[in-house]
Amino acid sequence: MSETVAWLDDGSPHSPRFSDRYRSRSGGLAQAQAVFLAGCGLPEGWRGITQFTVLETGFGLGLNFLTTWAVWAADAQRCDVLHFVSVEAYPVAAMDIVRSALAPGPFKMADQPEAPLVEADLLQRLPVLARELSRVWRDPSPGLHRFNFANGRVQLTLAVGDVAAMLKRLAAEVGATGLADAVYLDGFSPALNPDMWSPDTLQAVAQLCHPGTRLASYSVAHSVRQSLTELGFRVEKHPGLPPKRQRLEAVFLPT
Ligand SMILES: C[S@@+](CC[C@H](N)C(=O)[O-])C[C@H]1O[C@@H](n2cnc3c(N)ncnc32)[C@H](O)[C@@H]1O
C-alpha cells in the first residue's frame, strides 16, 4: 500500500502523516538546485572522478533524485557513474512521482510573489525521467532495492525502512562505510519529523561519510547543527531559499 500524498489547492504535495509539505514553496526544482546540489558543491564536485555517490535521507517524491540525474545528464564533464542512495520509510505511488515532476512548483507565497527562476530545459526533463523511474517502481517493499538507468551510469539504491536502521544496515551489510561523497538531509521539518534528525540518525549518516564529504539541508535547526558539529562536521549557515532565511552547508572533517 503506497503512502498517501495530499495535493493542496496551490498544487503542492503534502503529507497527512507528518502534516508538512514535501518541498519548499519556492518549488522542488529550485530547492533541489539551490539547497541540495549547490549546498554540496554540485555539479563541480563530480567532475574528473569515476563514480560519485549521493546519500539522501527521505526519498519522498524523488524530485531531488530526478533533478540530480537531470543536472548530471546535462553536464558535459560529469563523472562516469552517479550513484544515488536514498532512505524512505513510506514510499509513495508511481503516479504521485510523475505528478510531482510535472508540476514541481513554485507554489503561491503571499509574502514572496517573486519565485526563483528555474531552467526551462530542466523543467522539461523532469517528467521524462520521472516516467522512466515510474516504469520500474512497483510499490517497493521493506529492504534494499537497486534500479539502473542511463545504461547503468545512473544507479539508484532505495533503502525502504526506518532511517536510522536502514543507514546502519547500509553501513554493515553493503560495507558502505565512507560511501557518500554528498549528503542531502531532507526529512520533513525537525519539529514534525524528529526521527529524521535525531543524534542517532545523524551518527549513522556520519558513518557513511568520508573526510571531505559535503552535506546540505534546508534546515538550520540548532539541534541539527549541534549534532553535526559534535560528529565532526564543519557547519555553516548560508542565505536560504524563500521563505526560509537560511540553509545549511557542512563538510565532514573528523579529527
Ligand atoms: C521532505 S520529504 C522528502 C522529499 C524528497 N527528498 C523529494 O525530493 O521529493 C521527507 C521524506 O522523509 C520520509 N520519512 C519520514 N520519516 C522517516 C523515517 N523515520 N524513516 C525514513 N523515512 C522517513 C517521509 O516519508 C518523506 O517521504
Short mmCIF file of C-alpha atoms and ligand atoms in Angstrom, two decimals:
data_model
loop_
_atom_site.label_atom_id
_atom_site.label_comp_id
_atom_site.label_asym_id
_atom_site.label_seq_id
_atom_site.Cartn_x
_atom_site.Cartn_y
_atom_site.Cartn_z
CA MET A 1 0.00 0.00 0.00
CA SER A 2 1.54 3.31 -1.09
CA GLU A 3 1.84 6.32 1.17
CA THR A 4 -0.99 8.85 0.74
CA VAL A 5 0.03 12.18 -0.77
CA ALA A 6 -2.46 15.04 -0.42
CA TRP A 7 -2.31 17.59 -3.25
CA LEU A 8 -3.09 21.05 -1.87
CA ASP A 9 -5.06 23.72 -3.75
CA ASP A 10 -1.83 25.53 -4.69
CA GLY A 11 -0.59 22.29 -6.31
CA SER A 12 1.97 21.37 -3.68
CA PRO A 13 2.26 17.83 -2.29
CA HIS A 14 1.55 17.42 1.40
CA SER A 15 1.93 14.56 3.86
CA PRO A 16 -1.14 13.86 6.02
CA ARG A 17 1.05 11.57 8.17
CA PHE A 18 3.54 14.34 9.06
CA SER A 19 1.36 17.45 8.44
CA ASP A 20 4.08 19.00 6.30
CA ARG A 21 4.79 19.80 2.66
CA TYR A 22 7.15 17.60 0.67
CA ARG A 23 9.06 20.63 -0.61
CA SER A 24 9.71 24.34 -0.40
CA ARG A 25 7.03 26.74 -1.57
CA SER A 26 9.74 28.07 -3.92
CA GLY A 27 9.35 24.75 -5.73
CA GLY A 28 11.05 21.38 -5.63
CA LEU A 29 13.35 22.03 -8.57
CA ALA A 30 14.55 25.35 -7.16
CA GLN A 31 15.04 23.72 -3.76
CA ALA A 32 16.95 20.78 -5.20
CA GLN A 33 19.27 23.11 -7.08
CA ALA A 34 19.73 25.95 -4.59
CA VAL A 35 19.78 23.95 -1.38
CA PHE A 36 20.95 20.43 -2.14
CA LEU A 37 23.09 20.49 -5.31
CA ALA A 38 24.64 23.91 -4.68
CA GLY A 39 24.99 23.11 -0.97
CA CYS A 40 27.07 20.05 -1.86
CA GLY A 41 29.15 21.87 -4.49
CA LEU A 42 27.48 20.16 -7.46
CA PRO A 43 27.85 19.78 -10.39
CA GLU A 44 31.55 20.78 -9.97
CA GLY A 45 32.12 18.12 -7.28
CA TRP A 46 31.56 15.11 -9.53
CA ARG A 47 33.82 16.33 -12.35
CA GLY A 48 37.01 14.43 -13.07
CA ILE A 49 36.14 11.35 -11.00
CA THR A 50 34.84 7.92 -11.92
CA GLN A 51 31.92 7.49 -9.53
CA PHE A 52 30.08 9.95 -7.28
CA THR A 53 27.65 8.86 -4.57
CA VAL A 54 24.87 10.96 -3.09
CA LEU A 55 23.21 9.78 0.13
CA GLU A 56 19.75 11.19 0.89
CA THR A 57 17.51 10.88 3.93
CA GLY A 58 13.91 10.93 2.65
CA PHE A 59 13.31 9.87 -0.99
CA GLY A 60 9.74 11.19 -0.89
CA LEU A 61 8.57 12.05 -4.41
CA GLY A 62 12.07 11.55 -5.80
CA LEU A 63 12.45 15.11 -7.00
CA ASN A 64 15.96 15.56 -5.60
CA PHE A 65 16.97 12.32 -7.31
CA LEU A 66 15.41 13.32 -10.62
CA THR A 67 16.94 16.82 -10.50
CA THR A 68 20.38 15.42 -9.64
CA TRP A 69 20.06 12.95 -12.54
CA ALA A 70 18.94 15.73 -14.93
CA VAL A 71 21.78 18.07 -13.91
CA TRP A 72 24.28 15.21 -14.20
CA ALA A 73 22.97 14.27 -17.66
CA ALA A 74 23.30 17.87 -18.86
CA ASP A 75 26.87 18.24 -17.58
CA ALA A 76 29.50 17.59 -20.26
CA GLN A 77 32.12 16.99 -17.55
CA ARG A 78 30.04 14.56 -15.48
CA CYS A 79 31.53 11.57 -13.66
CA ASP A 80 31.13 8.14 -15.31
CA VAL A 81 28.64 6.81 -12.73
CA LEU A 82 26.20 8.65 -10.48
CA HIS A 83 25.05 6.51 -7.54
CA PHE A 84 22.10 7.89 -5.57
CA VAL A 85 21.31 6.14 -2.28
CA SER A 86 18.14 7.20 -0.52
CA VAL A 87 16.24 6.02 2.56
CA GLU A 88 12.44 6.09 2.71
CA ALA A 89 10.06 4.53 5.23
CA TYR A 90 6.83 5.36 3.39
CA PRO A 91 7.19 5.00 -0.41
CA VAL A 92 4.61 6.85 -2.49
CA ALA A 93 2.86 5.59 -5.64
CA ALA A 94 4.48 5.94 -9.08
CA MET A 95 1.67 8.22 -10.25
CA ASP A 96 2.50 10.71 -7.48
CA ILE A 97 6.18 10.72 -8.51
CA VAL A 98 5.14 11.62 -12.08
CA ARG A 99 2.58 14.19 -10.95
CA SER A 100 5.17 15.88 -8.74
CA ALA A 101 7.71 16.05 -11.58
CA LEU A 102 5.13 17.56 -13.95
CA ALA A 103 4.49 20.47 -11.57
CA PRO A 104 7.45 20.86 -9.20
CA GLY A 105 6.37 24.40 -8.21
CA PRO A 106 6.90 27.20 -7.29
CA PHE A 107 3.73 27.43 -5.24
CA LYS A 108 1.97 30.64 -4.31
CA MET A 109 3.55 32.60 -1.48
CA ALA A 110 1.60 35.58 -0.26
CA ASP A 111 4.72 37.18 1.20
CA GLN A 112 7.05 36.21 -1.65
CA PRO A 113 5.49 36.85 -5.06
CA GLU A 114 8.82 36.65 -6.93
CA ALA A 115 9.62 32.97 -7.45
CA PRO A 116 13.19 31.98 -8.27
CA LEU A 117 13.73 31.17 -11.94
CA VAL A 118 14.23 27.57 -12.92
CA GLU A 119 15.90 26.46 -16.11
CA ALA A 120 13.30 25.59 -18.73
CA ASP A 121 15.11 22.54 -20.13
CA LEU A 122 15.50 21.01 -16.67
CA LEU A 123 11.80 21.57 -16.11
CA GLN A 124 11.08 19.67 -19.32
CA ARG A 125 13.46 16.80 -18.49
CA LEU A 126 11.98 16.02 -15.06
CA PRO A 127 8.72 14.37 -16.24
CA VAL A 128 10.65 12.33 -18.82
CA LEU A 129 12.97 10.96 -16.13
CA ALA A 130 10.06 10.52 -13.71
CA ARG A 131 8.29 8.31 -16.25
CA GLU A 132 11.44 6.20 -16.58
CA LEU A 133 11.52 5.79 -12.82
CA SER A 134 7.80 5.06 -12.64
CA ARG A 135 8.17 2.21 -15.15
CA VAL A 136 10.33 0.23 -12.68
CA TRP A 137 8.67 1.46 -9.46
CA ARG A 138 6.44 -1.30 -8.02
CA ASP A 139 5.38 -0.25 -4.51
CA PRO A 140 8.81 -1.07 -3.06
CA SER A 141 8.72 -3.44 -0.08
CA PRO A 142 10.95 -3.03 3.01
CA GLY A 143 14.62 -3.69 2.24
CA LEU A 144 17.20 -2.62 -0.35
CA HIS A 145 16.25 -2.08 -3.99
CA ARG A 146 18.60 -1.27 -6.87
CA PHE A 147 17.50 0.42 -10.10
CA ASN A 148 19.73 1.18 -13.10
CA PHE A 149 19.17 3.95 -15.64
CA ALA A 150 21.21 5.53 -18.46
CA ASN A 151 22.82 2.17 -19.33
CA GLY A 152 23.92 1.68 -15.73
CA ARG A 153 25.55 5.11 -15.46
CA VAL A 154 22.82 6.26 -13.06
CA GLN A 155 22.17 3.87 -10.19
CA LEU A 156 19.51 4.29 -7.54
CA THR A 157 19.69 2.32 -4.31
CA LEU A 158 16.45 2.74 -2.39
CA ALA A 159 16.56 1.61 1.24
CA VAL A 160 12.97 1.14 2.34
CA GLY A 161 12.55 1.23 6.11
CA ASP A 162 13.18 3.42 9.12
CA VAL A 163 16.02 5.85 8.55
CA ALA A 164 18.47 5.03 11.36
CA ALA A 165 18.03 1.26 10.97
CA MET A 166 18.46 1.38 7.19
CA LEU A 167 21.53 3.62 7.36
CA LYS A 168 23.13 1.18 9.83
CA ARG A 169 22.18 -1.71 7.57
CA LEU A 170 23.78 0.05 4.60
CA ALA A 171 26.99 0.53 6.59
CA ALA A 172 27.07 -3.06 7.88
CA GLU A 173 25.60 -5.14 5.06
CA VAL A 174 26.72 -3.32 1.98
CA GLY A 175 30.11 -2.46 3.51
CA ALA A 176 29.29 1.08 2.59
CA THR A 177 31.31 2.91 5.24
CA GLY A 178 32.70 6.05 3.61
CA LEU A 179 30.27 5.60 0.74
CA ALA A 180 28.84 9.11 0.46
CA ASP A 181 30.53 11.97 -1.40
CA ALA A 182 27.49 14.20 -0.75
CA VAL A 183 24.57 14.04 1.68
CA TYR A 184 21.13 15.59 1.30
CA LEU A 185 19.29 15.79 4.65
CA ASP A 186 15.65 16.11 3.57
CA GLY A 187 13.29 14.85 6.23
CA PHE A 188 10.16 16.80 7.00
CA SER A 189 10.73 19.67 9.44
CA PRO A 190 12.65 18.57 12.56
CA ALA A 191 9.75 19.64 14.79
CA LEU A 192 7.29 17.38 12.95
CA ASN A 193 9.66 14.56 11.98
CA PRO A 194 12.32 14.32 14.73
CA ASP A 195 13.45 10.76 13.86
CA MET A 196 14.99 12.03 10.61
CA TRP A 197 17.24 14.46 12.51
CA SER A 198 17.97 12.61 15.76
CA PRO A 199 21.56 12.25 17.01
CA ASP A 200 21.25 8.51 16.29
CA THR A 201 20.25 9.13 12.66
CA LEU A 202 22.95 11.76 12.11
CA GLN A 203 25.56 9.48 13.63
CA ALA A 204 24.52 6.77 11.18
CA VAL A 205 24.84 9.35 8.36
CA ALA A 206 28.35 10.25 9.53
CA GLN A 207 29.31 6.56 9.43
CA LEU A 208 28.62 6.60 5.71
CA CYS A 209 30.79 9.69 5.11
CA HIS A 210 34.50 10.12 4.41
CA PRO A 211 36.70 13.14 5.16
CA GLY A 212 35.59 15.86 2.76
CA THR A 213 32.01 14.62 2.28
CA ARG A 214 29.73 17.64 1.74
CA LEU A 215 26.29 17.79 3.35
CA ALA A 216 23.36 20.11 2.69
CA SER A 217 19.95 20.79 4.17
CA TYR A 218 17.18 23.36 4.16
CA SER A 219 17.06 23.14 7.96
CA VAL A 220 19.39 25.10 10.21
CA ALA A 221 17.73 23.88 13.43
CA HIS A 222 20.06 24.35 16.38
CA SER A 223 19.86 20.70 17.45
CA VAL A 224 20.83 19.56 13.94
CA ARG A 225 23.81 21.91 13.75
CA GLN A 226 24.91 20.86 17.22
CA SER A 227 24.73 17.13 16.45
CA LEU A 228 26.58 17.56 13.15
CA THR A 229 29.30 19.64 14.81
CA GLU A 230 29.76 17.03 17.55
CA LEU A 231 30.09 14.34 14.87
CA GLY A 232 32.94 16.17 13.13
CA PHE A 233 31.17 18.29 10.51
CA ARG A 234 32.19 21.91 9.96
CA VAL A 235 28.79 23.58 9.71
CA GLU A 236 27.90 26.89 8.03
CA LYS A 237 24.68 28.81 7.51
CA HIS A 238 24.06 30.41 4.09
CA PRO A 239 21.24 32.58 2.75
CA GLY A 240 18.22 30.33 2.24
CA LEU A 241 15.64 29.82 -0.47
CA PRO A 242 12.49 31.85 0.34
CA PRO A 243 10.51 31.54 2.54
CA LYS A 244 13.49 30.15 4.52
CA ARG A 245 16.00 32.76 5.61
CA GLN A 246 18.89 30.31 5.86
CA ARG A 247 20.07 26.93 4.65
CA LEU A 248 22.81 24.61 5.92
CA GLU A 249 26.09 23.54 4.35
CA ALA A 250 28.60 21.28 6.07
CA VAL A 251 31.80 19.37 5.38
CA PHE A 252 32.83 16.19 7.23
CA LEU A 253 36.25 16.87 8.73
CA PRO A 254 36.65 14.38 11.59
CA THR A 255 39.72 14.81 13.80
C1 LIG B 1 10.53 16.24 2.72
S1 LIG B 1 10.16 14.62 2.27
C2 LIG B 1 11.46 14.21 1.13
C3 LIG B 1 11.32 14.84 -0.22
C4 LIG B 1 12.22 14.20 -1.25
N1 LIG B 1 13.62 14.31 -0.94
C5 LIG B 1 11.94 14.64 -2.67
O1 LIG B 1 12.88 15.04 -3.38
O2 LIG B 1 10.78 14.55 -3.09
C6 LIG B 1 10.64 13.67 3.67
C7 LIG B 1 10.55 12.17 3.48
O3 LIG B 1 11.07 11.53 4.65
C8 LIG B 1 10.33 10.34 4.87
N2 LIG B 1 10.46 9.91 6.27
C9 LIG B 1 9.93 10.49 7.37
N3 LIG B 1 10.26 9.82 8.50
C10 LIG B 1 11.06 8.80 8.11
C11 LIG B 1 11.76 7.77 8.82
N4 LIG B 1 11.70 7.67 10.15
N5 LIG B 1 12.49 6.90 8.11
C12 LIG B 1 12.58 7.01 6.75
N6 LIG B 1 11.94 7.96 6.02
C13 LIG B 1 11.19 8.85 6.68
C14 LIG B 1 8.91 10.76 4.53
O4 LIG B 1 8.09 9.64 4.26
C15 LIG B 1 9.13 11.67 3.33
O5 LIG B 1 8.99 10.97 2.12
#
